[in-house]
Coordinates of C-alpha atoms and ligand atoms in Angstrom, one line a residue:
X188 CA -143.0 171.5 196.2
X189 CA -144.2 170.8 192.7
X190 CA -144.1 173.7 190.3
X191 CA -147.6 173.9 189.0
X192 CA -146.8 176.3 186.1
X193 CA -146.4 175.1 182.5
X194 CA -143.8 176.5 180.1
X195 CA -145.7 175.4 177.0
X196 CA -149.1 174.3 175.8
X197 CA -149.2 171.1 173.7
X198 CA -149.8 173.0 170.5
X199 CA -146.6 175.1 171.1
X200 CA -144.2 172.1 170.7
X201 CA -142.2 172.7 167.6
X202 CA -139.0 172.1 165.7
X203 CA -137.0 174.7 167.5
X204 CA -137.9 173.2 170.9
X205 CA -136.4 169.8 170.0
X206 CA -133.7 169.0 172.6
X207 CA -135.0 171.6 175.1
X208 CA -136.6 171.2 178.6
X209 CA -140.3 172.0 178.8
X210 CA -143.1 171.7 181.4
X211 CA -146.5 170.7 180.1
X212 CA -149.7 170.5 182.2
X213 CA -153.1 169.0 181.6
X214 CA -155.1 165.7 181.9
X215 CA -154.1 162.2 181.2
X216 CA -156.2 160.9 178.3
X217 CA -154.6 157.6 177.5
X218 CA -151.8 155.3 178.8
X219 CA -150.2 152.6 176.7
X220 CA -147.9 150.5 178.9
X221 CA -145.5 148.5 176.8
X222 CA -143.2 147.2 179.6
X223 CA -140.0 149.2 179.8
X224 CA -141.8 152.4 178.7
X225 CA -145.2 153.9 178.5
X226 CA -146.8 156.3 176.1
X227 CA -149.1 158.7 177.8
X228 CA -151.4 161.1 175.9
X229 CA -151.7 164.4 177.8
X230 CA -154.6 166.8 176.8
X231 CA -154.7 170.5 177.5
X232 CA -157.0 173.2 176.3
X233 CA -155.1 173.6 173.0
X234 CA -155.0 169.9 172.0
X235 CA -152.9 166.9 173.0
X236 CA -149.3 165.8 173.1
X237 CA -147.5 162.5 173.7
X238 CA -145.4 161.8 176.7
X239 CA -142.7 159.0 176.7
X240 CA -142.3 157.7 180.3
X241 CA -139.4 155.5 181.4
X242 CA -137.4 154.9 184.6
X243 CA -138.5 156.2 188.0
X244 CA -141.6 157.9 186.6
X245 CA -142.9 154.8 184.9
X246 CA -144.7 153.1 187.9
X247 CA -146.4 156.4 188.8
X248 CA -147.5 157.2 185.3
X249 CA -149.0 153.7 184.5
X250 CA -151.0 153.8 187.7
X251 CA -152.5 157.3 187.0
X252 CA -156.3 157.2 186.7
X253 CA -157.3 158.6 183.3
X254 CA -158.4 162.3 183.4
X255 CA -156.2 163.0 186.4
X256 CA -154.5 166.5 186.4
X257 CA -150.8 166.3 186.0
X258 CA -147.7 168.4 185.3
X259 CA -144.7 167.0 183.6
X260 CA -141.1 168.0 182.9
X261 CA -139.1 166.6 180.1
X262 CA -137.2 167.0 176.8
X263 CA -138.9 167.6 173.5
X264 CA -138.1 165.2 170.7
X265 CA -139.5 164.3 167.3
X266 CA -142.1 161.5 167.4
X267 CA -142.7 158.6 165.2
X268 CA -146.4 158.4 166.3
X269 CA -149.0 158.9 163.7
X270 CA -150.9 161.6 165.6
X271 CA -148.0 163.5 167.1
X272 CA -145.1 165.3 165.4
X273 CA -143.4 165.8 168.8
X274 CA -143.3 164.1 172.1
X275 CA -141.9 164.9 175.6
X276 CA -139.5 162.4 177.1
X277 CA -140.4 162.7 180.8
X278 CA -137.9 163.4 183.6
X279 CA -140.5 164.3 186.2
X280 CA -144.2 163.2 186.3
X281 CA -146.4 164.8 189.1
X282 CA -150.0 164.0 189.7
X283 CA -151.7 167.1 190.9
X284 CA -155.2 165.7 191.3
X285 CA -156.3 162.1 190.9
X286 CA -159.5 161.5 188.9
X287 CA -162.0 159.0 190.2
X288 CA -161.6 155.6 188.6
X289 CA -165.2 155.5 187.5
X290 CA -166.2 158.7 185.6
X291 CA -169.8 159.5 184.8
X292 CA -169.1 159.9 181.1
X293 CA -166.2 159.2 178.7
X294 CA -164.9 162.7 177.9
X295 CA -162.9 161.5 175.0
X296 CA -166.2 160.9 173.3
X297 CA -165.1 157.4 172.1
X298 CA -167.9 155.9 174.1
X299 CA -171.0 157.9 173.3
X300 CA -172.9 159.1 176.4
X301 CA -176.5 160.1 176.6
X302 CA -177.1 163.8 176.4
X303 CA -178.6 164.0 179.9
X304 CA -175.6 162.3 181.4
X305 CA -173.3 164.7 179.5
X306 CA -175.3 167.7 180.9
X307 CA -175.1 166.2 184.4
X308 CA -171.3 166.2 184.0
X309 CA -170.9 169.3 181.8
X310 CA -167.5 170.4 183.3
X311 CA -166.0 167.0 182.4
X312 CA -167.9 166.9 179.0
X313 CA -165.9 170.1 178.1
X314 CA -162.8 168.0 178.0
X315 CA -164.1 166.5 174.8
X316 CA -162.5 168.5 172.0
X317 CA -165.7 168.5 170.0
X318 CA -167.7 170.0 172.9
X319 CA -164.9 172.4 173.8
X320 CA -164.9 173.7 170.2
X321 CA -168.6 174.5 170.3
X322 CA -168.1 176.6 173.4
X323 CA -165.0 178.4 172.1
X324 CA -167.0 179.3 169.0
X325 CA -169.8 180.6 171.3
X326 CA -167.2 182.8 173.1
X327 CA -165.8 184.0 169.8
X328 CA -169.4 184.9 168.6
X329 CA -170.0 187.1 171.6
X330 CA -166.7 188.8 171.1
X331 CA -167.6 189.6 167.4
X332 CA -171.0 190.9 168.4
X333 CA -169.6 193.2 171.1
X334 CA -166.8 194.5 168.8
X335 CA -169.3 195.2 166.0
X336 CA -171.7 197.0 168.2
X337 CA -168.9 199.1 169.9
X338 CA -167.7 200.1 166.4
X339 CA -171.3 201.3 165.7
X340 CA -171.2 203.5 168.8
X341 CA -173.3 201.4 171.0
X342 CA -172.7 201.4 174.8
X343 CA -173.1 198.1 176.7
X344 CA -175.5 198.3 179.6
X345 CA -176.8 196.0 182.3
X346 CA -180.4 196.3 183.4
X347 CA -182.1 194.6 186.4
X348 CA -183.3 191.0 186.2
X349 CA -185.3 191.3 189.4
X350 CA -188.3 193.4 188.7
X351 CA -191.3 194.6 190.6
X352 CA -193.9 194.2 187.9
X353 CA -194.4 192.4 184.6
X354 CA -192.4 194.4 182.1
X355 CA -194.3 193.5 178.9
X356 CA -197.5 192.3 180.6
X357 CA -198.8 188.8 180.2
X358 CA -197.9 185.3 181.0
X359 CA -194.6 183.4 181.1
X360 CA -193.2 185.3 184.1
X361 CA -191.4 183.6 187.0
X362 CA -192.6 185.2 190.3
X363 CA -191.0 184.8 193.7
X364 CA -191.1 186.2 197.2
X365 CA -189.1 189.3 197.7
X366 CA -189.0 190.6 201.3
X367 CA -192.8 190.2 201.8
X368 CA -193.5 191.4 198.3
X369 CA -193.9 189.7 195.0
X370 CA -191.0 190.1 192.5
X371 CA -190.4 188.6 189.0
X372 CA -187.5 187.6 186.8
X373 CA -187.2 189.9 183.8
X374 CA -188.6 188.4 180.5
X375 CA -186.6 190.9 178.5
X376 CA -184.9 194.4 179.0
X377 CA -187.3 195.9 176.5
X378 CA -188.6 198.9 178.6
X379 CA -185.2 199.7 180.2
X380 CA -183.3 199.7 176.9
X381 CA -186.0 202.0 175.3
X382 CA -185.6 204.4 178.2
X383 CA -181.9 204.3 178.0
X384 CA -181.9 205.7 174.4
X385 CA -182.7 209.0 176.2
X386 CA -179.2 209.2 177.6
X387 CA -177.0 206.8 175.6
X388 CA -178.6 207.2 172.2
X389 CA -177.5 203.6 171.3
X390 CA -177.4 200.8 173.8
X391 CA -177.0 197.0 173.9
X392 CA -177.2 194.4 176.6
X393 CA -176.1 190.8 176.4
X394 CA -178.0 189.0 179.2
X395 CA -180.5 186.4 180.3
X396 CA -184.2 186.4 179.5
X397 CA -186.3 184.3 181.9
X398 CA -189.5 182.8 180.6
X399 CA -191.8 180.4 182.3
X400 CA -192.5 178.6 179.1
X401 CA -193.9 175.2 179.5
X402 CA -192.4 174.2 176.1
X403 CA -190.7 170.9 175.4
X404 CA -188.8 171.8 172.2
X405 CA -185.3 171.8 170.9
X406 CA -185.3 175.6 170.7
X407 CA -186.9 176.8 174.0
X408 CA -185.2 177.1 177.4
X409 CA -186.6 178.9 180.5
X410 CA -183.3 180.9 180.7
X411 CA -181.5 182.0 177.6
X412 CA -179.2 184.7 176.4
X413 CA -180.2 187.5 174.1
X414 CA -178.4 190.3 172.4
X415 CA -180.6 193.3 172.9
X416 CA -180.2 196.5 170.9
X417 CA -182.0 199.8 170.9
X418 CA -181.0 202.9 168.9
X419 CA -182.3 206.4 168.9
X420 CA -183.1 208.2 165.6
X421 CA -183.3 205.0 163.6
X422 CA -186.1 203.2 161.8
X423 CA -186.6 199.5 161.7
X424 CA -184.8 199.0 158.3
X425 CA -181.7 200.4 160.0
X426 CA -181.9 197.7 162.6
X427 CA -182.4 195.1 159.8
X428 CA -179.2 196.3 158.2
X429 CA -177.5 196.0 161.6
X430 CA -178.7 192.5 162.2
X431 CA -177.4 191.5 158.8
X432 CA -174.0 193.0 159.6
X433 CA -173.9 191.3 163.0
X434 CA -174.7 187.9 161.6
X435 CA -172.4 188.4 158.6
X436 CA -169.5 189.3 160.9
X437 CA -169.9 186.3 163.2
X438 CA -170.1 184.0 160.1
X439 CA -167.1 185.7 158.6
X440 CA -165.1 185.1 161.8
X441 CA -166.1 181.5 162.0
X442 CA -165.4 180.8 158.3
X443 CA -162.1 182.7 158.0
X444 CA -160.5 182.6 161.5
X445 CA -162.1 179.7 163.4
X446 CA -161.9 177.0 160.8
X447 CA -160.2 174.5 163.2
X448 CA -163.0 174.8 165.8
X449 CA -165.7 174.7 163.1
X450 CA -164.2 171.4 161.8
X451 CA -163.7 170.1 165.4
X452 CA -167.3 170.8 166.2
X453 CA -167.9 168.4 163.3
X454 CA -171.5 169.5 162.7
X455 CA -173.1 170.5 159.4
X456 CA -173.3 174.3 159.7
X457 CA -174.0 176.8 157.0
X458 CA -171.3 179.5 156.8
X459 CA -172.0 180.5 153.2
X460 CA -173.2 184.0 153.7
X461 CA -174.7 186.4 151.1
X462 CA -177.3 189.1 151.5
X463 CA -180.3 188.0 153.5
X464 CA -183.7 188.0 151.6
X465 CA -186.3 190.4 152.9
X466 CA -189.8 189.1 152.6
X467 CA -193.0 190.8 153.9
X468 CA -195.5 188.9 156.0
X469 CA -198.0 189.2 153.1
X470 CA -195.5 187.7 150.6
X471 CA -195.1 184.8 153.0
X472 CA -198.9 184.3 153.0
X473 CA -198.8 184.2 149.2
X474 CA -196.0 181.7 149.1
X475 CA -197.8 179.6 151.7
X476 CA -201.1 179.7 149.8
X477 CA -199.3 178.4 146.7
X478 CA -198.2 175.5 148.8
X479 CA -201.7 174.8 149.8
X480 CA -201.4 176.4 153.3
X481 CA -204.2 178.9 153.5
X482 CA -203.8 181.6 156.1
X483 CA -205.9 184.7 156.6
X484 CA -204.4 188.1 157.0
X485 CA -203.8 188.6 160.7
X486 CA -203.1 184.9 161.4
X487 CA -199.9 184.2 163.2
X488 CA -197.4 182.0 161.3
X489 CA -197.9 178.7 163.0
X490 CA -195.1 176.2 163.6
X491 CA -196.4 174.2 160.6
X492 CA -196.5 177.4 158.4
X493 CA -192.9 178.3 159.4
X494 CA -191.7 174.8 158.7
X495 CA -193.2 175.1 155.2
X496 CA -191.6 178.5 154.7
X497 CA -188.3 177.1 156.0
X498 CA -188.4 174.5 153.2
X499 CA -188.8 177.2 150.6
X500 CA -186.1 179.5 152.2
X501 CA -183.5 177.2 153.6
X502 CA -181.1 179.7 155.1
X503 CA -181.6 183.1 156.7
X504 CA -184.4 185.4 155.7
X505 CA -186.3 188.3 157.2
X506 CA -190.1 188.5 157.5
X507 CA -191.1 192.2 157.7
X508 CA -194.3 194.2 158.2
X509 CA -196.3 191.9 160.4
X510 CA -199.9 192.7 161.1
X511 CA -200.0 195.3 163.9
X512 CA -202.3 193.2 166.1
X513 CA -199.8 190.4 166.3
X514 CA -197.2 192.6 167.8
X515 CA -196.6 194.0 171.3
X516 CA -198.0 197.4 172.4
X517 CA -194.7 199.2 171.8
X518 CA -194.4 198.4 168.1
X519 CA -195.0 201.3 165.7
X520 CA -197.6 201.0 162.9
X521 CA -196.6 201.6 159.2
X522 CA -197.6 205.2 158.4
X523 CA -198.9 204.2 154.9
X524 CA -200.9 201.2 156.1
X525 CA -201.8 201.1 159.8
X526 CA -202.9 197.5 159.6
X527 CA -199.2 196.7 159.3
X528 CA -196.4 197.3 161.7
X529 CA -192.7 198.3 161.4
X530 CA -191.5 195.0 162.6
X531 CA -189.4 192.1 161.5
X532 CA -188.2 188.7 162.5
X533 CA -185.0 187.1 161.3
X534 CA -185.6 183.4 160.5
X535 CA -183.3 180.5 159.7
X536 CA -185.5 178.0 158.0
X537 CA -188.3 177.4 160.5
X538 CA -186.4 178.8 163.4
X539 CA -186.9 182.4 164.7
X540 CA -183.7 184.1 165.6
X541 CA -184.5 187.7 166.1
X542 CA -187.6 190.0 166.6
X543 CA -187.3 193.7 166.2
X544 CA -189.0 196.9 165.0
X545 CA -189.6 200.6 165.3
X546 CA -191.1 201.6 168.7
X547 CA -193.8 204.1 169.5
X548 CA -192.1 207.1 171.1
X549 CA -195.3 209.2 171.6
X550 CA -196.7 208.8 175.1
X551 CA -200.3 209.2 174.2
X552 CA -200.2 206.7 171.4
X553 CA -198.4 204.3 173.6
X554 CA -201.0 204.6 176.3
X555 CA -203.9 204.1 173.9
X556 CA -202.1 200.9 172.5
X557 CA -201.7 199.6 176.1
X558 CA -205.4 200.0 176.6
X559 CA -206.2 198.4 173.2
X560 CA -204.2 195.4 174.2
X561 CA -206.0 195.1 177.5
X562 CA -203.1 196.4 179.7
X563 CA -203.4 199.1 182.3
X564 CA -201.3 202.2 181.6
X565 CA -201.1 202.8 185.4
X566 CA -199.0 199.8 185.8
X567 CA -196.5 201.2 183.3
X568 CA -196.3 204.6 184.9
X569 CA -192.5 204.4 185.7
X570 CA -191.9 203.6 182.0
X571 CA -194.3 206.1 180.6
X572 CA -192.9 209.1 182.5
X573 CA -189.6 208.7 180.5
X574 CA -191.7 209.5 177.4
X575 CA -192.2 213.0 178.7
X576 CA -188.5 213.7 178.9
X577 CA -187.8 214.0 175.1
X578 CA -188.0 210.4 174.0
X579 CA -186.4 210.1 170.6
X580 CA -187.8 208.0 167.8
X581 CA -186.1 204.6 168.2
X582 CA -185.9 201.0 167.0
X583 CA -184.3 197.9 168.2
X584 CA -184.2 194.1 168.4
X585 CA -183.6 191.1 170.5
X586 CA -181.5 188.3 169.1
X587 CA -181.7 184.8 170.7
X588 CA -177.9 184.2 170.9
X589 CA -178.3 180.5 171.7
X590 CA -180.4 179.9 168.7
X591 CA -177.9 181.8 166.5
X592 CA -175.2 179.4 167.9
X593 CA -177.4 176.4 167.1
X594 CA -177.5 177.5 163.4
X595 CA -173.8 178.4 163.2
X596 CA -172.5 175.2 164.8
X597 CA -175.2 173.0 163.1
X598 CA -176.5 171.8 166.5
X599 CA -179.9 170.3 166.4
X600 CA -180.7 171.0 170.0
X601 CA -180.3 174.3 171.9
X602 CA -179.0 172.3 174.9
X603 CA -175.9 171.5 172.8
X604 CA -174.8 175.1 172.7
X605 CA -175.7 176.1 176.3
X606 CA -173.4 175.1 179.1
X607 CA -175.9 174.6 181.8
X608 CA -179.4 174.6 180.2
X609 CA -182.5 175.3 182.2
X610 CA -185.8 173.9 181.1
X611 CA -189.0 172.6 182.6
X612 CA -187.2 169.5 183.9
X613 CA -183.7 170.6 184.4
X614 CA -182.5 172.8 187.3
X615 CA -179.1 171.2 188.0
X616 CA -176.2 171.2 187.8
Ligands
LIG255 P1 -190.7 181.9 169.8 O1 -191.9 182.3 169.1 O2 -189.7 181.1 169.0 O3 -191.1 181.2 171.2 P2 -190.7 184.6 170.7 O4 -191.2 185.4 169.5 O5 -191.6 184.3 171.9 O6 -190.0 183.3 170.2 P3 -189.1 187.0 171.4 O7 -189.9 187.5 172.5 O8 -189.3 187.6 170.1 O9 -189.4 185.4 171.3 O10 -187.6 186.9 171.9 C1 -186.5 187.3 171.0 C2 -185.6 186.1 170.6 O11 -185.3 185.3 171.7 C3 -186.4 185.2 169.7 O12 -186.4 185.6 168.4 C4 -185.6 183.9 169.9 O13 -184.4 183.9 169.1 C5 -185.2 184.0 171.3 N1 -186.0 183.1 172.2 C6 -187.3 183.4 172.5 N2 -187.8 182.5 173.4 C7 -186.8 181.6 173.6 C8 -186.6 180.5 174.5 N3 -187.6 180.1 175.3 N4 -185.4 179.8 174.5 C9 -184.4 180.3 173.7 N5 -184.5 181.4 172.9 C10 -185.6 182.0 172.9
LIG256 MG1 -190.4 186.9 168.4

């Protein structure tokens, strides 16, 4: 029986292992057959190492289809190869799973594959070190966000994604049959997380949003991951500070501790982080008007307007104090100017990354806002009753995690930072 365990990863080969027996395991990337011996490049999750194969193992090794899974025993020696300081002189070469001779993509990335083909073979695509680096960064980003929020006394929660009625009202909901009734996929955990501030004070959820958006852009998917935060006894500027901290910590981690992966990802990303500018909506209108883009107070910032603003502010910036009428029913107005709301977006250039704000916590005011927005308070009765149980003033936000990863890895398309993207066309794999 073949021992399937490795003793070392390729990046652990070192001077003090020279002359010793090791077992390495991974996938065959390249085979160079030069007659009496062959050089084989074996890739594992940490990188690659060179194998020198002679004798009995030679005929097996040179016949191995590329990308087959193998485990190999041998002795570590110094290598003369340009790319490898060490190599393993093989004594035992075992194929664990043969790869097909014709693969759908070249996972080494030497032959460029169309992005649709790569998505169709995503698991194999991950063997490309550049792609793997992007997703390792994604995992690291989530870890930093969780750590930061825990340190700020947030509890992580999970709220249902199958819901019985439209949570925020309106369009963009996926509906489906649910035991003879109609159910929907949650667009966001907004109402649940607000209710949970009653018991937890501070909550966060990292989970999927589902939106039946018929958009064909590089920044919209029908399923995406958001970091949702809600905190009792806070105002919206506290949440702006928190967003700044979250983004700063992720950037700090990438810049200081994940340099190798950032370089491997090989994309132009912006990891120079300073304080984030805070503009108001009305300042944005002024700036746009100077650029010849005339908008009236109350107009939403169109894609074109945001692209203009993104040329003036190339990195991160906040847009605060949006007109109340542009915001959902649960957003609090500004006390000193009720035309405006206690709301903010975090932008990166033209791209919206976060929306957040102070929420209404008074049940009567919430009901009257529902009515003003053409919604029926009766359909929100489950939510509204929690407001009679001592609802604290609270604020929160939703951060589009995939979009943040686009910015921090320099990806031009959200599909490059999502393992199995879902959009209007794609439902597989
Ligand atoms: P947009 O105007 O860009 O469509 P939105 O204002 O509708 O976004 P929100 O409801 O504020 O989005 O959702 C919170 C965050 O989730 C957004 O700031 C964005 O980062 C992200 N997001 C929203 N829609 C999508 C989507 N379809 N695909 C990926 N991320 C999204
Ligand atoms: Mg938004």
